Tab-separated table of C-alpha atoms and ligand atoms in Angstrom:
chain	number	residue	atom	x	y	z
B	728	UNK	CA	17.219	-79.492	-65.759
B	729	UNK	CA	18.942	-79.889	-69.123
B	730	UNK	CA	17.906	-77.779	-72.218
B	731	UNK	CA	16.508	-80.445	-74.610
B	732	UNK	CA	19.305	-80.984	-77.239
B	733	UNK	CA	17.726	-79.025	-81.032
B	734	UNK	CA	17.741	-81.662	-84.132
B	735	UNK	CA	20.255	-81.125	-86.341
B	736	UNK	CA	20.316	-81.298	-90.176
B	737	UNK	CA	21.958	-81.163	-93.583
B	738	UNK	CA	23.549	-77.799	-94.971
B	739	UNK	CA	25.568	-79.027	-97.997
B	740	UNK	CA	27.974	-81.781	-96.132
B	741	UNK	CA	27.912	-79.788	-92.978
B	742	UNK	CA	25.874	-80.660	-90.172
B	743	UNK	CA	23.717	-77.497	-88.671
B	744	UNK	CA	21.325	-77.375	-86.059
B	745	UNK	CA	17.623	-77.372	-87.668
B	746	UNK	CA	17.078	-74.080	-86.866
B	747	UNK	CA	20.341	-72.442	-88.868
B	748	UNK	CA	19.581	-73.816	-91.719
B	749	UNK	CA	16.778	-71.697	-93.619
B	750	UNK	CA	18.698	-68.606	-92.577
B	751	UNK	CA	21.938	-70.497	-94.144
B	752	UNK	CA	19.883	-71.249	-97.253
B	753	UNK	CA	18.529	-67.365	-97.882
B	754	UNK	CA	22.357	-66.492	-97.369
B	755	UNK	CA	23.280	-68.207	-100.608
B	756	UNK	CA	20.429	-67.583	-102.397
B	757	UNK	CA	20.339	-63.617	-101.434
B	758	UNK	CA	24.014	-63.809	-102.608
B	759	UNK	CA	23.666	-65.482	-105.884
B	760	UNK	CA	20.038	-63.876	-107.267
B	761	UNK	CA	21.411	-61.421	-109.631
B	762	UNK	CA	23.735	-63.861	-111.512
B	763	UNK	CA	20.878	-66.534	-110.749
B	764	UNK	CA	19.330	-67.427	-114.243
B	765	UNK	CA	22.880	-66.735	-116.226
B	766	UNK	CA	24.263	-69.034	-114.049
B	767	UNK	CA	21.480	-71.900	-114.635
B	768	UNK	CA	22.458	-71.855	-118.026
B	769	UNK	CA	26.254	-71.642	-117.763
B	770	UNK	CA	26.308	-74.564	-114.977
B	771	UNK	CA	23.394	-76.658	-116.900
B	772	UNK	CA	24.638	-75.602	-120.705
B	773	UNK	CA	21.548	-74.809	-120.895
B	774	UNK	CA	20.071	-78.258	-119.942
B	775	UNK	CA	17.528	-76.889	-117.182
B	776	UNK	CA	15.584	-75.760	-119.790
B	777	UNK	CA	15.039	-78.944	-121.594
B	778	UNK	CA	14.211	-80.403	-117.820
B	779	UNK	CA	11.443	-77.675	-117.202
B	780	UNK	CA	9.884	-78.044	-120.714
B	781	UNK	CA	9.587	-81.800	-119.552
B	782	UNK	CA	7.822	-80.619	-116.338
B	783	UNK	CA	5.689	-78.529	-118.574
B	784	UNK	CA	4.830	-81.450	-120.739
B	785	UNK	CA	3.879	-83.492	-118.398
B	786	UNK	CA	2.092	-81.111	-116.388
B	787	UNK	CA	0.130	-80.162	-119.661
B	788	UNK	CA	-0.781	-76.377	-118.316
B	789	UNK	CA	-4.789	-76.068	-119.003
B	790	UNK	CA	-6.289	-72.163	-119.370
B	791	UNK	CA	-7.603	-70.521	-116.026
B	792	UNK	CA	-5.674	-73.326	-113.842
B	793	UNK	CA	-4.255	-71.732	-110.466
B	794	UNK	CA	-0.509	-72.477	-109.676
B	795	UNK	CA	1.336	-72.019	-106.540
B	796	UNK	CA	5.205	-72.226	-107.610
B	797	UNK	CA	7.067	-72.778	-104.449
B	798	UNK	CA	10.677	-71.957	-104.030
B	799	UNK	CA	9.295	-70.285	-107.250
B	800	UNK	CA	12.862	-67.813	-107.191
B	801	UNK	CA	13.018	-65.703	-110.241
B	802	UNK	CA	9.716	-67.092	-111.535
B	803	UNK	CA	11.093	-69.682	-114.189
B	804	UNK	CA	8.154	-72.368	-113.986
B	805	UNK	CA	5.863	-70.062	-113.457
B	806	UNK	CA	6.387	-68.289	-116.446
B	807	UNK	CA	6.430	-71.408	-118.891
B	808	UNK	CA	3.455	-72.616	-116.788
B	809	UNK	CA	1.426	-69.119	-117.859
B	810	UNK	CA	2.715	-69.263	-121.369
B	811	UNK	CA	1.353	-73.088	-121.614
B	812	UNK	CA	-1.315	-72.314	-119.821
B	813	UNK	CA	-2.438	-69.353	-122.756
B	814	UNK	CA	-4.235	-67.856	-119.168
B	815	UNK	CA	-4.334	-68.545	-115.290
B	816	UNK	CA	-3.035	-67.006	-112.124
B	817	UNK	CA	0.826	-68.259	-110.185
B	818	UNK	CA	1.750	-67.136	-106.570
B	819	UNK	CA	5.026	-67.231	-106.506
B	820	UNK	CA	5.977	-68.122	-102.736
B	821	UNK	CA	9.869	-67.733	-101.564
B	822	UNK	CA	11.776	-67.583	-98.637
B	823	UNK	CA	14.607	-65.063	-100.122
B	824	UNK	CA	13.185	-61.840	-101.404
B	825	UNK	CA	15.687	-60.713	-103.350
B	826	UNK	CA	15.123	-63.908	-105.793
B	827	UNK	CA	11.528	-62.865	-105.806
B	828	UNK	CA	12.747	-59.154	-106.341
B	829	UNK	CA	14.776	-60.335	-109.665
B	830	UNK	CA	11.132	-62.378	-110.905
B	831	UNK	CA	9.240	-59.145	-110.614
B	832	UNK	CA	11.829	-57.310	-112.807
B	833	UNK	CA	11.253	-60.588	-115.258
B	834	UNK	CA	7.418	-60.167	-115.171
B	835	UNK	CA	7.611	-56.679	-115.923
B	836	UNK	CA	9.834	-56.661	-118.753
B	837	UNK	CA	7.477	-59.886	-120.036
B	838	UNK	CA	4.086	-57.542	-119.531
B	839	UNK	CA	3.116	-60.393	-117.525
B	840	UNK	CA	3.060	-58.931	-113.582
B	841	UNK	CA	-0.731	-59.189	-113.640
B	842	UNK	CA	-1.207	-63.256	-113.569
B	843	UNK	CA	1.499	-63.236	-110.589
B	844	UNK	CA	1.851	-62.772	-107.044
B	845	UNK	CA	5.148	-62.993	-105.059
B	846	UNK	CA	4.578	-63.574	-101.543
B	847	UNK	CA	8.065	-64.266	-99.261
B	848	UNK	CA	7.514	-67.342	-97.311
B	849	UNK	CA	8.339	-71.004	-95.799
B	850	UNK	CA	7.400	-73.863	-97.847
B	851	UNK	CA	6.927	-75.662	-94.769
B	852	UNK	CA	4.351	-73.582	-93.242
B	853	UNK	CA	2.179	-72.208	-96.781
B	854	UNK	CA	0.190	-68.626	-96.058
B	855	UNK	CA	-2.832	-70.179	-98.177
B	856	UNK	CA	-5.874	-71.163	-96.892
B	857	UNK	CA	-6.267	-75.126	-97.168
B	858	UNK	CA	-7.721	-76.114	-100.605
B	859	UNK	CA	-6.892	-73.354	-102.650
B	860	UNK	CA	-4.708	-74.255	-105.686
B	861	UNK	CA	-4.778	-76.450	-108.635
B	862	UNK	CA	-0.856	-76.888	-109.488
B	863	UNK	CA	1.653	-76.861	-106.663
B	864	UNK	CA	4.866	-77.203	-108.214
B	865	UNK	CA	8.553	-76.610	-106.622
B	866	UNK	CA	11.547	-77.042	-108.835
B	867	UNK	CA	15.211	-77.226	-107.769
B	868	UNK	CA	13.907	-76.241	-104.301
B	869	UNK	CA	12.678	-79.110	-102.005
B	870	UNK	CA	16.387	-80.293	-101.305
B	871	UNK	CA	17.147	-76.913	-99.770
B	872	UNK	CA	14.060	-76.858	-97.695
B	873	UNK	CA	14.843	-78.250	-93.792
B	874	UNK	CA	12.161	-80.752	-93.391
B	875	UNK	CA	11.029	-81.740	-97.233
B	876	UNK	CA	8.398	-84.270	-95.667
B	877	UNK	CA	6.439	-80.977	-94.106
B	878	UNK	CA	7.048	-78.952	-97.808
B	879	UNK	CA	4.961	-82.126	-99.212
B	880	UNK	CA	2.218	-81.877	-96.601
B	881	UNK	CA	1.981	-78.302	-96.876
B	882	UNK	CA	1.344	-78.901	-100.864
B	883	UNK	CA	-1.271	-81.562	-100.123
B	884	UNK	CA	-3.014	-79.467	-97.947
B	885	UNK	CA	-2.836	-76.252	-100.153
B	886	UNK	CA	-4.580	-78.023	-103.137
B	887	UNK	CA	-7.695	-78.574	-104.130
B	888	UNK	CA	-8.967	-81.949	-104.675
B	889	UNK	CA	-8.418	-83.060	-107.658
B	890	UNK	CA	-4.980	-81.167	-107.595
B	891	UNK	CA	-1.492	-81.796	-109.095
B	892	UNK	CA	1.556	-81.849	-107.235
B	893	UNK	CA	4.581	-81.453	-109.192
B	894	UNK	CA	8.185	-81.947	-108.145
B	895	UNK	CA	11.557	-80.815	-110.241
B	896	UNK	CA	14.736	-82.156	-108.535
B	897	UNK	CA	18.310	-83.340	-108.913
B	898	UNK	CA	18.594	-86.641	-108.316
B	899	UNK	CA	20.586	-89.738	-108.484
B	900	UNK	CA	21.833	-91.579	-111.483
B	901	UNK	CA	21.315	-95.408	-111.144
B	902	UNK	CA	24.938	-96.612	-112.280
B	903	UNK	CA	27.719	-95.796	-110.088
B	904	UNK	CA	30.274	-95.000	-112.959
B	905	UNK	CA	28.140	-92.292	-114.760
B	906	UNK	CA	27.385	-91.158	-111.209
B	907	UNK	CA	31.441	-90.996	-110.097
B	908	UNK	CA	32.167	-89.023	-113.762
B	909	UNK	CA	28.933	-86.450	-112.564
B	910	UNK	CA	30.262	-86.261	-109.090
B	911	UNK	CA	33.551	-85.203	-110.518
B	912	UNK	CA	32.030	-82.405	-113.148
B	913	UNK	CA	30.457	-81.381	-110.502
B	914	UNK	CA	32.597	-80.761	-107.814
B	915	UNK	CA	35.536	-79.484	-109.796
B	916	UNK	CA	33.772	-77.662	-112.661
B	917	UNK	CA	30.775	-75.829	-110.754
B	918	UNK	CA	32.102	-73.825	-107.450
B	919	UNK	CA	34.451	-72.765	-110.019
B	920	UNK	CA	32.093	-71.231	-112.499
B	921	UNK	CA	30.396	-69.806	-109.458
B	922	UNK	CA	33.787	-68.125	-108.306
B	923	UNK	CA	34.591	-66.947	-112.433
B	924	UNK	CA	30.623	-66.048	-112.840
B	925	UNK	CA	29.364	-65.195	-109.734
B	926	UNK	CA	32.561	-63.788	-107.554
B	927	UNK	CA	31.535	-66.573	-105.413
B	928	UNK	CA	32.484	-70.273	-104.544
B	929	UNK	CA	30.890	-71.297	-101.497
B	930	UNK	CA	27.247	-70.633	-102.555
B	931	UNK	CA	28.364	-73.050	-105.564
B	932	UNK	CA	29.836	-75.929	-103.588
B	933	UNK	CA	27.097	-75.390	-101.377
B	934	UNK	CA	24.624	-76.324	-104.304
B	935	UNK	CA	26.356	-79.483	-105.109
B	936	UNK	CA	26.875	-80.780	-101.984
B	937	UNK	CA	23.086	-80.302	-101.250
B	938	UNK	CA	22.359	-82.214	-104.356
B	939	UNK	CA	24.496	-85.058	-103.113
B	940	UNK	CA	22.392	-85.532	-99.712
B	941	UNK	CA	19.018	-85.598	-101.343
B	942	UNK	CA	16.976	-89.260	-101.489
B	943	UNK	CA	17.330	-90.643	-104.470
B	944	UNK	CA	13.836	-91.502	-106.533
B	945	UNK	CA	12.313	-94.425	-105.023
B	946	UNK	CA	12.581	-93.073	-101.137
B	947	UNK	CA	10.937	-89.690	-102.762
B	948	UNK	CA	8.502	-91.310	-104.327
B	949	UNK	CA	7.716	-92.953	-100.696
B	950	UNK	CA	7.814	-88.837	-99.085
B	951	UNK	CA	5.161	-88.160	-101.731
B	952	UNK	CA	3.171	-90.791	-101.066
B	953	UNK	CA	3.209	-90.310	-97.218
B	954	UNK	CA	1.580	-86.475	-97.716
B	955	UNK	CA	-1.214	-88.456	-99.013
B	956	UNK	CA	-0.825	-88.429	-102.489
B	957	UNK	CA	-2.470	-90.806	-104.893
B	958	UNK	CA	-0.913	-91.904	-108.610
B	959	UNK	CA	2.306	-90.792	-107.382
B	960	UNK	CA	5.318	-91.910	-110.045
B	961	UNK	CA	8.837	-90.137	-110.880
B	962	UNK	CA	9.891	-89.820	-114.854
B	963	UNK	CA	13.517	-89.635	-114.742
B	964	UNK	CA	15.571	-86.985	-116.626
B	965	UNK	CA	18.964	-86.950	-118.152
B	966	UNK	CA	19.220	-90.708	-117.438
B	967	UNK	CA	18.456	-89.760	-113.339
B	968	UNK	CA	20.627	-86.599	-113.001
B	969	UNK	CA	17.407	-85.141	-112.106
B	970	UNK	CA	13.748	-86.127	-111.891
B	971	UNK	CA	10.132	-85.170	-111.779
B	972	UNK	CA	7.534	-86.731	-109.296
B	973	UNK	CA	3.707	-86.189	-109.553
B	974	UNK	CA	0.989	-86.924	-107.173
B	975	UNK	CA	-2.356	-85.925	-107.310
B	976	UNK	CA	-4.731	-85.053	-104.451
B	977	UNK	CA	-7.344	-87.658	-105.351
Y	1712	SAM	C1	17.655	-73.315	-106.948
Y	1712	SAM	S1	16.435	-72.080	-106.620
Y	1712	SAM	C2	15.110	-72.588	-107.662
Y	1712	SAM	C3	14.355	-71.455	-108.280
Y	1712	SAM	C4	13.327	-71.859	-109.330
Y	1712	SAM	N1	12.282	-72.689	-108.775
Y	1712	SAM	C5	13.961	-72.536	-110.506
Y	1712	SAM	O1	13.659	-73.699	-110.767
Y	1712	SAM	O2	14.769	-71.909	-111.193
Y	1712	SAM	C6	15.917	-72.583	-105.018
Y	1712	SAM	C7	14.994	-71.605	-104.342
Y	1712	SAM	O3	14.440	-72.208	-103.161
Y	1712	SAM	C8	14.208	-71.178	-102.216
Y	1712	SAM	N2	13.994	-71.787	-100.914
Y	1712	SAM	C9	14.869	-72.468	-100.164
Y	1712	SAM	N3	14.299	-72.900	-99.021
Y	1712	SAM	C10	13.003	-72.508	-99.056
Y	1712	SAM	C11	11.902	-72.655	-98.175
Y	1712	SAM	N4	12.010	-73.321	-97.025
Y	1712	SAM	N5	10.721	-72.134	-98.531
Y	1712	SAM	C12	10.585	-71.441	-99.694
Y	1712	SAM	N6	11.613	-71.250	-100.570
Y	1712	SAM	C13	12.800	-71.782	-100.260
Y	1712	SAM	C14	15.473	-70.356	-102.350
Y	1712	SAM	O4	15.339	-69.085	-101.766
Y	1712	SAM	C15	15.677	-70.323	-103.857
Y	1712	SAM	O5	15.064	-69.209	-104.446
């Protein structure tokens, strides 16, 4: 009898079997969580920022509203989602816990630790009770997940009806000249800065080649809309260099 052969999967332009991959994933992000917001804003110029208010104002934050911020890291959208919000509640969920670790420090110094929870987990398999939450958002995170189509039935099942779903990701820009000149930024400029910055290279070429494997908006859109979601469109952002997609659980 033969041992049935394990899927494999994406980890940056290397192909892993499926189950190497979170552990591969919590290896870079473990190694990069201290320098992890500096290095948002070095790599983006700031431009992340800009991207997340975007979330934010589509997502219009209302008072009391629940959020579960998946692949939530140091806390970022959860943050701006409280501060919009004026009052409400996020779970932070994570699989590294040293990202989660460097959030708490954030929420402290803030005086906001007592509208969050940080709970270490797998966005493909949610600790929540079915119908609990009315936001589900994961930003820069889906694309490092191992089997994204599972992350977006997780969040369908986690909210309430009536629920949001909101997606932050790098994605692809629709002419192939602007994408070549991004493609070479990329790939020269950013393991670089993560080397000079962080001490550390491969976690950065690691991030761009990830970002180079993940669907581009329409075959998203079609993920989304296979968890079930209704009203599901993508606003593009920086002419495509990343996007939001929202669903709702109708
Ligand atoms: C690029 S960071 C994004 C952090 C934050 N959401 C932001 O926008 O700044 C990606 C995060 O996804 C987390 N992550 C990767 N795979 C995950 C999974 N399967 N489940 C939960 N979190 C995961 C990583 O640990 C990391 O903290």
């Amino acid at each position: 009898m033969t041992d049935k052969p394990e899927n494999t999967t994406h980890f940056g332009f290397e192909t892993v079997p499926e189950g190497e991959k979170a552990g591969r994933v919590q290896g870079v992000f473990s190694s990069v969580a201290s320098k992890y917001d500096i290095m948002n804003d070095v790599m983006s110029v700031g431009i992340h920022r800009v991207w997340k208010d975007a979330m934010m104002d589509w997502l219009a934050p209302r008072p009391g509203q629940r959020l579960l911020d998946v692949a939530g890291g140091t806390g970022d959208i959860s943050f701006r989602f409280l501060k919009r919000a004026g009052h409400g509640h996020s779970t932070v969920l994570d699989i590294t816990e040293s990202m989660l670790v460097e959030g708490r420090k954030r929420a402290e110094a803030e005086r906001m630790s007592d509208s969050l929870d940080w709970v270490v987990g797998d966005a493909m398999a949610l600790p929540f009770e079915s119908n609990t939450f009315d936001v589900y958002t994961i930003s820069f995170g889906i694309r490092n997940v191992t089997r994204p189509q599972e992350a977006l039935n997780e969040a369908y099942r986690v909210l309430k009806p009536g629920g949001r779903l909101m997606v932050l990701e790098f994605s692809q820009l629709p002419n192939p000249m602007m994408q070549a000149a991004y493609d070479a930024y990329s790939f020269n400029v950013i393991p670089q800065m993560g080397q000079l910055i962080a001490g550390d290279r491969d976690s950065y070429q690691y991030l761009v080649e990830s970002i180079r494997n993940f669907p581009d908006q329409d075959t998203f859109l079609d993920m989304v809309r296979k968890a079930g979601f209704g009203n599901a469109k993508y606003r593009n952002l920086s002419l495509g260099i990343a996007a939001l997609h929202s669903g709702w659980k109708l």
